[in-house]
mmCIF file of C-alpha atoms in Angstrom:
data_model
loop_
_atom_site.group_PDB
_atom_site.id
_atom_site.type_symbol
_atom_site.label_atom_id
_atom_site.label_comp_id
_atom_site.label_asym_id
_atom_site.label_seq_id
_atom_site.Cartn_x
_atom_site.Cartn_y
_atom_site.Cartn_z
ATOM 1 C CA MET X 19 -29.897 -24.588 -120.593
ATOM 2 C CA ARG X 20 -26.879 -23.616 -119.143
ATOM 3 C CA THR X 21 -27.954 -20.326 -117.958
ATOM 4 C CA LYS X 22 -30.640 -22.179 -115.709
ATOM 5 C CA HIS X 23 -27.828 -23.920 -113.899
ATOM 6 C CA VAL X 24 -25.372 -21.066 -113.491
ATOM 7 C CA ASN X 25 -28.979 -19.420 -111.981
ATOM 8 C CA VAL X 26 -29.099 -22.388 -109.727
ATOM 9 C CA LEU X 27 -25.439 -22.123 -108.679
ATOM 10 C CA ILE X 28 -25.790 -18.373 -107.827
ATOM 11 C CA ALA X 29 -28.632 -19.107 -105.705
ATOM 12 C CA LEU X 30 -27.459 -21.983 -104.237
ATOM 13 C CA ALA X 31 -24.160 -19.698 -103.115
ATOM 14 C CA ALA X 32 -26.560 -17.039 -101.968
ATOM 15 C CA PHE X 33 -28.065 -19.222 -99.716
ATOM 16 C CA VAL X 34 -24.811 -21.039 -98.482
ATOM 17 C CA LEU X 35 -23.422 -17.196 -97.856
ATOM 18 C CA PHE X 36 -26.445 -16.218 -95.899
ATOM 19 C CA SER X 37 -26.628 -19.438 -94.372
ATOM 20 C CA PHE X 38 -23.346 -18.642 -92.936
ATOM 21 C CA SER X 39 -23.925 -15.292 -92.166
ATOM 22 C CA CYS X 40 -27.016 -15.779 -90.451
ATOM 23 C CA PHE X 41 -24.446 -18.700 -88.428
ATOM 24 C CA CYS X 42 -21.265 -16.275 -88.099
ATOM 25 C CA ILE X 43 -23.880 -13.646 -86.668
ATOM 26 C CA SER X 44 -25.752 -16.363 -84.188
ATOM 27 C CA ARG X 45 -22.263 -17.305 -83.037
ATOM 28 C CA MET X 46 -21.494 -13.544 -82.514
ATOM 29 C CA THR X 47 -24.186 -12.988 -80.710
ATOM 30 C CA GLN X 48 -23.320 -15.935 -78.297
ATOM 31 C CA THR X 49 -19.984 -14.711 -78.030
ATOM 32 C CA SER X 50 -21.401 -11.563 -77.021
ATOM 33 C CA ASN X 51 -23.637 -12.968 -74.487
ATOM 34 C CA GLN X 52 -21.091 -14.778 -72.927
ATOM 35 C CA LEU X 53 -18.763 -12.213 -72.436
ATOM 36 C CA ILE X 54 -21.183 -9.935 -71.384
ATOM 37 C CA ASN X 55 -22.090 -12.614 -68.779
ATOM 38 C CA CYS X 56 -18.428 -12.829 -68.386
ATOM 39 C CA ARG X 57 -18.195 -9.140 -67.118
ATOM 40 C CA ASN X 58 -21.204 -9.786 -65.236
ATOM 41 C CA HIS X 59 -19.582 -12.035 -63.518
ATOM 42 C CA ILE X 60 -16.562 -10.654 -62.611
ATOM 43 C CA LEU X 61 -18.475 -7.117 -61.858
ATOM 44 C CA GLU X 62 -20.269 -9.644 -59.320
ATOM 45 C CA PHE X 63 -16.969 -11.350 -58.128
ATOM 46 C CA LYS X 64 -15.517 -8.108 -57.512
ATOM 47 C CA GLU X 65 -18.505 -6.517 -55.592
ATOM 48 C CA LYS X 66 -18.109 -9.622 -53.301
ATOM 49 C CA ILE X 67 -14.849 -9.055 -52.894
ATOM 50 C CA LEU X 68 -15.488 -5.760 -51.705
ATOM 51 C CA ARG X 69 -18.275 -7.109 -49.715
ATOM 52 C CA LEU X 70 -16.140 -9.099 -47.875
ATOM 53 C CA LYS X 71 -13.227 -6.519 -48.302
ATOM 54 C CA ASN X 72 -15.697 -3.970 -45.809
ATOM 55 C CA LYS X 73 -16.563 -7.260 -43.466
ATOM 56 C CA THR X 74 -13.076 -7.702 -42.733
ATOM 57 C CA GLU X 75 -12.340 -4.403 -42.405
ATOM 58 C CA ARG X 76 -15.627 -3.937 -39.993
ATOM 59 C CA ASN X 77 -14.941 -7.202 -38.214
ATOM 60 C CA ARG X 78 -11.525 -6.294 -37.332
ATOM 61 C CA GLN X 79 -12.744 -2.776 -36.042
ATOM 62 C CA GLU X 80 -15.000 -4.714 -33.789
ATOM 63 C CA LEU X 81 -12.241 -6.221 -32.310
ATOM 64 C CA ILE X 82 -10.041 -3.704 -31.942
ATOM 65 C CA ASN X 83 -12.889 -1.893 -30.081
ATOM 66 C CA ALA X 84 -13.652 -5.209 -27.750
ATOM 67 C CA LEU X 85 -9.888 -5.368 -27.176
ATOM 68 C CA SER X 86 -10.297 -1.892 -26.195
ATOM 69 C CA LYS X 87 -13.748 -2.104 -23.892
ATOM 70 C CA MET X 88 -11.526 -5.912 -22.336
ATOM 71 C CA LYS X 89 -8.522 -3.332 -21.460
ATOM 72 C CA TYR X 90 -10.292 -0.524 -19.978
ATOM 73 C CA GLU X 91 -11.955 -2.567 -18.175
ATOM 74 C CA MET X 92 -9.435 -4.693 -16.556
ATOM 75 C CA THR X 93 -7.595 -1.517 -15.550
ATOM 76 C CA GLN X 94 -10.908 -0.151 -13.868
ATOM 77 C CA ARG X 95 -11.087 -3.341 -12.076
ATOM 78 C CA GLU X 96 -7.230 -2.652 -11.024
ATOM 79 C CA ASN X 97 -8.287 0.820 -10.155
ATOM 80 C CA THR X 98 -11.104 -0.786 -8.441
ATOM 81 C CA SER X 99 -8.908 -3.334 -6.576
ATOM 82 C CA THR X 100 -7.088 -0.806 -5.593
ATOM 83 C CA ASP X 101 -9.071 1.990 -3.774
ATOM 84 C CA LEU X 102 -10.745 -1.404 -2.366
ATOM 85 C CA VAL X 103 -7.337 -2.012 -0.499
ATOM 86 C CA GLU X 104 -7.093 1.316 0.376
ATOM 87 C CA LYS X 105 -10.522 1.439 1.916
ATOM 88 C CA LYS X 106 -10.763 -1.450 2.973
ATOM 89 C CA MET X 107 -10.699 -0.660 6.887
ATOM 90 C CA ASN X 108 -13.961 1.146 6.203
ATOM 91 C CA THR X 109 -15.318 -2.318 5.965
ATOM 92 C CA LEU X 110 -13.482 -4.758 8.394
ATOM 93 C CA GLY X 111 -15.913 -7.227 9.609
ATOM 94 C CA LYS X 112 -15.745 -8.106 13.173
ATOM 95 C CA ASP X 113 -13.422 -11.135 12.489
ATOM 96 C CA GLU X 114 -11.164 -9.244 10.533
ATOM 97 C CA THR X 115 -7.349 -8.011 11.664
ATOM 98 C CA VAL X 116 -8.325 -5.074 13.073
ATOM 99 C CA SER X 117 -11.041 -5.469 15.177
ATOM 100 C CA ASN X 118 -13.496 -3.505 17.123
ATOM 101 C CA ASN X 119 -12.162 -4.589 20.611
ATOM 102 C CA THR X 120 -8.811 -4.014 19.696
ATOM 103 C CA PHE X 121 -9.595 -0.154 19.913
ATOM 104 C CA GLU X 122 -12.209 -0.470 22.626
ATOM 105 C CA VAL X 123 -9.471 0.690 25.186
ATOM 106 C CA LEU X 124 -9.646 3.731 23.768
ATOM 107 C CA LYS X 125 -12.865 4.658 24.982
ATOM 108 C CA PHE X 126 -12.428 3.902 28.748
ATOM 109 C CA PHE X 127 -10.404 7.020 28.329
ATOM 110 C CA PHE X 128 -11.659 9.364 25.673
ATOM 111 C CA PRO X 129 -15.569 10.093 26.081
ATOM 112 C CA HIS X 130 -15.557 11.433 23.004
ATOM 113 C CA LEU X 131 -14.655 8.177 21.681
ATOM 114 C CA ARG X 132 -17.783 6.740 22.815
ATOM 115 C CA LYS X 133 -19.903 7.730 19.916
ATOM 116 C CA VAL X 134 -18.302 6.246 17.369
ATOM 117 C CA GLY X 135 -18.950 2.688 16.341
ATOM 118 C CA ARG X 136 -15.850 1.771 15.333
ATOM 119 C CA ILE X 137 -12.238 3.212 16.035
ATOM 120 C CA TYR X 138 -10.371 2.305 12.424
ATOM 121 C CA PRO X 139 -7.699 4.083 10.452
ATOM 122 C CA ASP X 140 -8.369 5.825 7.677
ATOM 123 C CA VAL X 141 -6.246 4.466 5.062
ATOM 124 C CA ILE X 142 -4.957 1.354 4.519
ATOM 125 C CA ILE X 143 -1.952 0.168 1.964
ATOM 126 C CA GLY X 144 -1.093 -3.635 2.114
ATOM 127 C CA LYS X 145 -2.207 -6.823 2.879
ATOM 128 C CA GLU X 146 -3.099 -6.799 6.957
ATOM 129 C CA LYS X 147 -0.251 -8.953 7.495
ATOM 130 C CA THR X 148 -0.775 -11.727 10.574
ATOM 131 C CA GLY X 149 0.789 -14.467 11.974
ATOM 132 C CA VAL X 150 4.293 -13.189 12.122
ATOM 133 C CA SER X 151 7.191 -12.511 14.403
ATOM 134 C CA PHE X 152 7.504 -9.134 14.563
ATOM 135 C CA ALA X 153 6.134 -5.679 14.108
ATOM 136 C CA LEU X 154 7.726 -2.627 13.563
ATOM 137 C CA GLY X 155 5.913 0.663 14.251
ATOM 138 C CA ILE X 156 7.480 3.836 12.170
ATOM 139 C CA SER X 157 5.282 6.817 13.195
ATOM 140 C CA THR X 158 5.649 9.721 10.678
ATOM 141 C CA VAL X 159 4.380 13.588 10.907
ATOM 142 C CA SER X 160 5.666 16.648 8.504
ATOM 143 C CA ARG X 161 8.336 18.335 9.061
ATOM 144 C CA GLY X 162 8.178 21.310 6.238
ATOM 145 C CA ASN X 163 10.882 20.771 3.935
ATOM 146 C CA GLN X 164 12.480 18.130 5.764
ATOM 147 C CA SER X 165 11.902 14.620 5.595
ATOM 148 C CA TYR X 166 14.188 11.411 6.663
ATOM 149 C CA LEU X 167 11.048 9.067 6.269
ATOM 150 C CA LYS X 168 12.572 7.218 2.838
ATOM 151 C CA GLN X 169 16.087 6.658 3.929
ATOM 152 C CA THR X 170 14.522 5.175 7.234
ATOM 153 C CA LEU X 171 12.774 3.308 5.403
ATOM 154 C CA ASN X 172 15.014 2.177 2.897
ATOM 155 C CA SER X 173 17.776 1.127 5.772
ATOM 156 C CA VAL X 174 14.939 -0.772 7.193
ATOM 157 C CA VAL X 175 13.476 -3.174 4.766
ATOM 158 C CA SER X 176 16.641 -3.925 2.672
ATOM 159 C CA ARG X 177 18.529 -4.998 5.843
ATOM 160 C CA MET X 178 16.555 -7.402 6.139
ATOM 161 C CA THR X 179 16.721 -11.000 4.069
ATOM 162 C CA LEU X 180 14.005 -12.464 2.393
ATOM 163 C CA SER X 181 13.009 -14.590 5.335
ATOM 164 C CA GLU X 182 13.023 -12.383 7.836
ATOM 165 C CA GLU X 183 10.780 -9.920 5.373
ATOM 166 C CA LYS X 184 8.359 -12.851 5.371
ATOM 167 C CA ASP X 185 8.256 -13.193 9.138
ATOM 168 C CA SER X 186 8.016 -9.535 10.172
ATOM 169 C CA VAL X 187 5.654 -6.683 9.392
ATOM 170 C CA VAL X 188 6.692 -2.377 8.865
ATOM 171 C CA ILE X 189 3.700 -0.363 9.801
ATOM 172 C CA VAL X 190 3.899 3.343 8.489
ATOM 173 C CA SER X 191 1.380 5.194 10.311
ATOM 174 C CA VAL X 192 0.882 8.602 9.264
ATOM 175 C CA ALA X 193 -0.171 10.850 12.088
ATOM 176 C CA ASP X 194 -0.700 14.465 10.251
ATOM 177 C CA ARG X 195 -3.948 15.906 9.116
ATOM 178 C CA ASN X 196 -1.930 17.560 6.226
ATOM 179 C CA GLU X 197 -3.657 15.532 3.356
ATOM 180 C CA ASP X 198 -0.322 17.184 1.019
ATOM 181 C CA TYR X 199 1.680 15.017 3.337
ATOM 182 C CA LEU X 200 -0.207 11.747 3.514
ATOM 183 C CA LYS X 201 -0.329 11.416 -0.618
ATOM 184 C CA SER X 202 3.398 12.169 -0.695
ATOM 185 C CA VAL X 203 3.805 9.807 2.299
ATOM 186 C CA VAL X 204 1.540 6.847 0.029
ATOM 187 C CA ASP X 205 2.980 8.182 -3.370
ATOM 188 C CA MET X 206 6.158 7.793 -2.386
ATOM 189 C CA ILE X 207 6.148 4.576 -0.623
ATOM 190 C CA THR X 208 4.027 3.013 -3.391
ATOM 191 C CA LYS X 209 6.278 4.002 -6.119
ATOM 192 C CA ARG X 210 9.700 2.787 -4.137
ATOM 193 C CA PHE X 211 8.927 -0.153 -2.226
ATOM 194 C CA LYS X 212 6.288 -2.088 -4.336
ATOM 195 C CA ARG X 213 7.564 -5.439 -3.612
ATOM 196 C CA GLN X 214 7.433 -5.276 -0.048
ATOM 197 C CA LEU X 215 3.550 -3.807 -0.405
ATOM 198 C CA LYS X 216 2.999 -6.746 -2.844
ATOM 199 C CA SER X 217 4.120 -9.574 -0.164
ATOM 200 C CA GLY X 218 2.438 -7.729 2.988
ATOM 201 C CA SER X 219 5.546 -6.519 4.947
ATOM 202 C CA LEU X 220 4.661 -2.835 4.392
ATOM 203 C CA GLU X 221 1.635 -1.470 5.737
ATOM 204 C CA VAL X 222 0.382 2.312 5.448
ATOM 205 C CA ILE X 223 -2.372 3.464 8.083
ATOM 206 C CA SER X 224 -3.459 7.133 8.767
ATOM 207 C CA ILE X 225 -4.639 8.153 12.332
ATOM 208 C CA PRO X 226 -8.208 9.402 12.070
ATOM 209 C CA ALA X 227 -8.723 12.820 12.966
ATOM 210 C CA PHE X 228 -11.717 12.247 15.606
ATOM 211 C CA PHE X 229 -9.483 10.352 17.894
ATOM 212 C CA TYR X 230 -7.610 12.693 19.220
ATOM 213 C CA PRO X 231 -8.928 14.677 22.153
ATOM 214 C CA ASN X 232 -10.126 18.527 22.059
ATOM 215 C CA MET X 233 -6.339 19.905 22.766
ATOM 216 C CA LEU X 234 -7.664 23.285 24.380
ATOM 217 C CA HIS X 235 -7.671 21.632 27.897
ATOM 218 C CA VAL X 236 -3.894 21.716 28.126
ATOM 219 C CA LYS X 237 -2.650 23.882 30.460
ATOM 220 C CA GLN X 238 -0.964 26.764 28.846
ATOM 221 C CA SER X 239 2.061 29.285 30.476
ATOM 222 C CA THR X 240 2.685 30.982 27.333
ATOM 223 C CA GLU X 241 1.641 29.972 23.590
ATOM 224 C CA ASP X 242 5.198 28.280 22.637
ATOM 225 C CA SER X 243 5.193 26.389 26.100
ATOM 226 C CA GLY X 244 1.553 25.771 25.027
ATOM 227 C CA LYS X 245 2.346 24.510 21.429
ATOM 228 C CA LEU X 246 5.039 22.212 22.696
ATOM 229 C CA GLU X 247 2.912 20.354 24.945
ATOM 230 C CA SER X 248 0.469 19.971 22.833
ATOM 231 C CA TRP X 249 3.060 17.976 20.253
ATOM 232 C CA ARG X 250 4.003 16.046 23.354
ATOM 233 C CA ILE X 251 1.066 14.474 24.053
ATOM 234 C CA LYS X 252 0.064 14.397 20.343
ATOM 235 C CA GLN X 253 3.121 12.354 20.343
ATOM 236 C CA VAL X 254 2.209 9.722 22.858
ATOM 237 C CA LEU X 255 -1.432 9.300 21.964
ATOM 238 C CA ASP X 256 0.046 8.523 17.951
ATOM 239 C CA PHE X 257 2.368 6.189 19.818
ATOM 240 C CA CYS X 258 -0.685 4.475 21.559
ATOM 241 C CA PHE X 259 -2.789 4.215 18.203
ATOM 242 C CA LEU X 260 0.141 2.549 16.214
ATOM 243 C CA MET X 261 1.033 0.161 18.889
ATOM 244 C CA LEU X 262 -3.077 -0.892 19.537
ATOM 245 C CA TYR X 263 -3.006 -1.308 15.577
ATOM 246 C CA ALA X 264 0.355 -3.542 15.774
ATOM 247 C CA GLN X 265 -0.642 -5.638 18.705
ATOM 248 C CA PRO X 266 -2.523 -8.413 16.985
ATOM 249 C CA LYS X 267 0.005 -8.974 14.041
ATOM 250 C CA ALA X 268 2.683 -9.898 15.647
ATOM 251 C CA MET X 269 5.000 -12.015 18.746
ATOM 252 C CA TYR X 270 7.114 -8.819 19.117
ATOM 253 C CA TYR X 271 6.656 -5.050 18.296
ATOM 254 C CA LEU X 272 9.741 -2.705 17.837
ATOM 255 C CA GLN X 273 9.148 1.078 17.825
ATOM 256 C CA LEU X 274 11.169 3.150 15.388
ATOM 257 C CA GLU X 275 10.498 6.832 14.396
ATOM 258 C CA ASP X 276 11.222 8.245 11.049
ATOM 259 C CA ASP X 277 14.166 9.849 11.221
ATOM 260 C CA ILE X 278 16.711 6.874 12.413
ATOM 261 C CA ILE X 279 19.115 4.802 10.070
ATOM 262 C CA ALA X 280 18.970 0.675 10.970
ATOM 263 C CA LYS X 281 22.421 -0.525 10.915
ATOM 264 C CA LYS X 282 23.687 -3.452 8.877
ATOM 265 C CA MET X 283 22.172 -6.870 9.485
ATOM 266 C CA TYR X 284 20.281 -5.201 12.561
ATOM 267 C CA PHE X 285 17.298 -7.129 11.734
ATOM 268 C CA THR X 286 19.409 -10.534 12.405
ATOM 269 C CA LYS X 287 21.021 -9.436 15.464
ATOM 270 C CA ILE X 288 17.464 -8.598 16.972
ATOM 271 C CA THR X 289 15.808 -12.051 16.549
ATOM 272 C CA ASP X 290 19.127 -13.971 17.453
ATOM 273 C CA PHE X 291 19.239 -11.708 20.784
ATOM 274 C CA VAL X 292 15.454 -12.146 21.451
ATOM 275 C CA HIS X 293 15.541 -16.134 21.150
ATOM 276 C CA ASN X 294 18.741 -16.358 22.595
ATOM 277 C CA ILE X 295 17.033 -15.068 26.065
ATOM 278 C CA THR X 296 17.427 -17.554 28.756
ATOM 279 C CA SER X 297 14.751 -16.033 30.384
ATOM 280 C CA ASN X 298 11.235 -15.157 28.942
ATOM 281 C CA ASN X 299 10.909 -12.614 31.963
ATOM 282 C CA TRP X 300 11.914 -9.972 30.704
ATOM 283 C CA PHE X 301 9.648 -5.979 30.287
ATOM 284 C CA TYR X 302 11.009 -4.951 27.139
ATOM 285 C CA ILE X 303 14.798 -4.634 25.123
ATOM 286 C CA GLU X 304 16.190 -1.592 24.481
ATOM 287 C CA PHE X 305 18.181 -1.681 21.269
ATOM 288 C CA SER X 306 18.687 1.817 21.430
ATOM 289 C CA ILE X 307 19.443 3.910 24.375
ATOM 290 C CA LEU X 308 17.780 7.467 22.630
ATOM 291 C CA GLY X 309 14.352 7.522 23.858
ATOM 292 C CA PHE X 310 11.682 5.819 22.148
ATOM 293 C CA ILE X 311 13.670 4.229 19.617
ATOM 294 C CA GLY X 312 14.470 0.704 19.264
ATOM 295 C CA LYS X 313 12.694 -0.179 22.291
ATOM 296 C CA LEU X 314 11.255 -3.849 21.773
ATOM 297 C CA PHE X 315 8.076 -5.454 23.643
ATOM 298 C CA LYS X 316 5.930 -8.482 23.761
ATOM 299 C CA SER X 317 2.549 -8.155 21.952
ATOM 300 C CA GLU X 318 0.553 -8.889 24.287
ATOM 301 C CA ASP X 319 2.067 -6.339 26.948
ATOM 302 C CA LEU X 320 0.902 -4.070 24.683
ATOM 303 C CA THR X 321 -2.426 -2.949 25.508
ATOM 304 C CA ASP X 322 -1.666 -2.657 29.256
ATOM 305 C CA LEU X 323 1.403 -0.250 28.115
ATOM 306 C CA VAL X 324 -1.030 1.673 26.345
ATOM 307 C CA ARG X 325 -3.311 2.030 29.500
ATOM 308 C CA PHE X 326 -0.356 3.642 31.319
ATOM 309 C CA PHE X 327 0.128 5.924 28.965
ATOM 310 C CA LEU X 328 -3.293 6.981 28.600
ATOM 311 C CA MET X 329 -3.528 7.849 32.299
ATOM 312 C CA PHE X 330 -1.038 10.022 32.209
ATOM 313 C CA TYR X 331 -0.491 11.117 28.474
ATOM 314 C CA LYS X 332 -0.663 14.678 29.736
ATOM 315 C CA ASP X 333 1.893 14.933 32.077
ATOM 316 C CA LYS X 334 5.171 13.205 30.555
ATOM 317 C CA PRO X 335 7.016 12.445 26.940
ATOM 318 C CA ILE X 336 6.353 8.779 26.522
ATOM 319 C CA ASP X 337 9.764 7.770 26.861
ATOM 320 C CA LEU X 338 9.390 9.117 30.440
ATOM 321 C CA LEU X 339 6.551 7.145 31.424
ATOM 322 C CA LEU X 340 8.049 4.366 30.426
ATOM 323 C CA GLY X 341 10.249 4.356 32.810
ATOM 324 C CA ASP X 342 7.553 5.017 35.237
ATOM 325 C CA ILE X 343 5.629 2.118 34.693
ATOM 326 C CA PHE X 344 8.727 0.027 35.231
ATOM 327 C CA GLN X 345 8.406 1.705 39.012
ATOM 328 C CA VAL X 346 5.154 1.427 39.530
ATOM 329 C CA LYS X 347 4.417 -2.283 38.352
ATOM 330 C CA MET X 348 7.983 -3.580 38.749
ATOM 331 C CA CYS X 349 8.863 -2.162 42.436
ATOM 332 C CA ASN X 350 7.769 -3.351 45.615
ATOM 333 C CA PRO X 351 6.616 -0.692 48.169
ATOM 334 C CA GLY X 352 9.051 -0.538 50.624
ATOM 335 C CA GLU X 353 11.743 -2.222 48.688
ATOM 336 C CA THR X 354 15.293 -0.458 49.147
ATOM 337 C CA PRO X 355 16.277 1.359 45.703
ATOM 338 C CA GLU X 356 19.480 -1.127 45.071
ATOM 339 C CA LYS X 357 17.233 -4.250 44.544
ATOM 340 C CA CYS X 358 14.768 -2.492 42.622
ATOM 341 C CA ALA X 359 17.375 -1.682 40.580
ATOM 342 C CA GLU X 360 19.059 -4.455 40.015
ATOM 343 C CA ARG X 361 15.342 -5.921 39.223
ATOM 344 C CA ASN X 362 15.870 -3.646 36.605
ATOM 345 C CA LYS X 363 19.138 -4.566 34.815
ATOM 346 C CA GLN X 364 17.078 -8.486 34.525
ATOM 347 C CA ILE X 365 14.087 -7.219 32.876
ATOM 348 C CA ARG X 366 15.292 -3.619 31.239
ATOM 349 C CA ILE X 367 17.503 -5.629 28.676
ATOM 350 C CA ARG X 368 19.958 -2.940 26.914
ATOM 351 C CA TYR X 369 21.867 -4.728 24.378
ATOM 352 C CA LYS X 370 24.984 -3.058 22.776
ATOM 353 C CA PRO X 371 25.753 -1.461 20.579
ATOM 354 C CA SER X 372 22.802 0.522 19.087
ATOM 355 C CA LEU X 373 21.196 -1.180 16.394
ATOM 356 C CA PHE X 374 20.194 2.405 15.451
ATOM 357 C CA GLN X 375 21.613 5.737 14.458
ATOM 358 C CA HIS X 376 19.233 8.990 14.977
ATOM 359 C CA VAL X 377 19.653 11.236 11.707
ATOM 360 C CA GLY X 378 17.018 13.822 12.362
ATOM 361 C CA ILE X 379 18.217 17.495 12.650
ATOM 362 C CA GLN X 380 14.767 18.952 12.203
ATOM 363 C CA SER X 381 12.923 17.916 14.450
ATOM 364 C CA SER X 382 8.897 17.208 14.306
ATOM 365 C CA PHE X 383 8.225 20.581 16.688
ATOM 366 C CA PRO X 384 8.107 23.085 14.148
ATOM 367 C CA GLY X 385 10.740 25.239 14.322
ATOM 368 C CA ARG X 386 13.134 22.894 16.226
ATOM 369 C CA GLU X 387 16.369 21.449 15.852
ATOM 370 C CA GLN X 388 17.904 18.154 17.690
ATOM 371 C CA TYR X 389 21.526 16.979 16.991
ATOM 372 C CA SER X 390 20.961 13.783 19.615
ATOM 373 C CA LYS X 391 22.697 11.159 17.148
ATOM 374 C CA LYS X 392 23.671 8.455 19.841
ATOM 375 C CA ILE X 393 24.547 5.063 18.271
#
């Protein structure tokens, strides 16, 4: 009997142990599965993090590329705008600043221009400013290794007040076929006079080569004299082209050259002097007695002046032609020289002292030096 009870207890204990083992194994299996699931979740999360990181990197790279593309397009647009400004004269319409009619007078004197549809400057840098009181014209050509243009421009523009600058435009006309010189002028001005270009108070034009007539028709006694005569003829034509370009821009036109220095407050003195003249019956005002420098004209008279200069451009330098036009227009037939001279003082006004100093030693005529520095 006792043995039977022992066997039952042993069997019961074995069952309990077996059940406990099964339970433990089940729990361990469940825990292992949970661990495996947890590890899988961790791996999946890690994979998602990696995918997100890769996606973020791709987005960052795409953003960088997009910004780079935008910057490139903006640069291209700025360059295109600059090119359009420089070449705008090639596509000016009839209502633009430099109209077809401005240069039509040239076709009367030069038959070779009658085949040209429209005469215009090759290059223009600036804002095509109009409606101002004063236009200042500076014609420039290469002088070999010497140049006075930078100091000339610096004195001309720096000695204006901001209000005077706003009411004027300085026009630099490059009258030279040398493309290297044209480029050097444009580069110098765009680097040193950015504010004036941006405000429109400074412009640069280049006279087209087709404008000039055939210089072989000039009478030549010797090679040197022929070259000098061709140089003088071209100089007259350069001034005429510049005058016609400036004519519709302002009420008054002041002729300067590329080798002068403007005195301090020169522009204030000019405007005050012009505004204080009681009579408007003046022909021109001299703010320098040297050559064609510092001569102030009414813009409404420029076309007539150009017509006269072009009739005799082969015969005399332009400053001498300016004296001749006075004799033709202002001195009456049969009038005594004394009366003509008296009228001369009334309509050819001279301001003293001169507001411009000539500083150029190396002439624009190759190999020639000049030392006139009248003030």
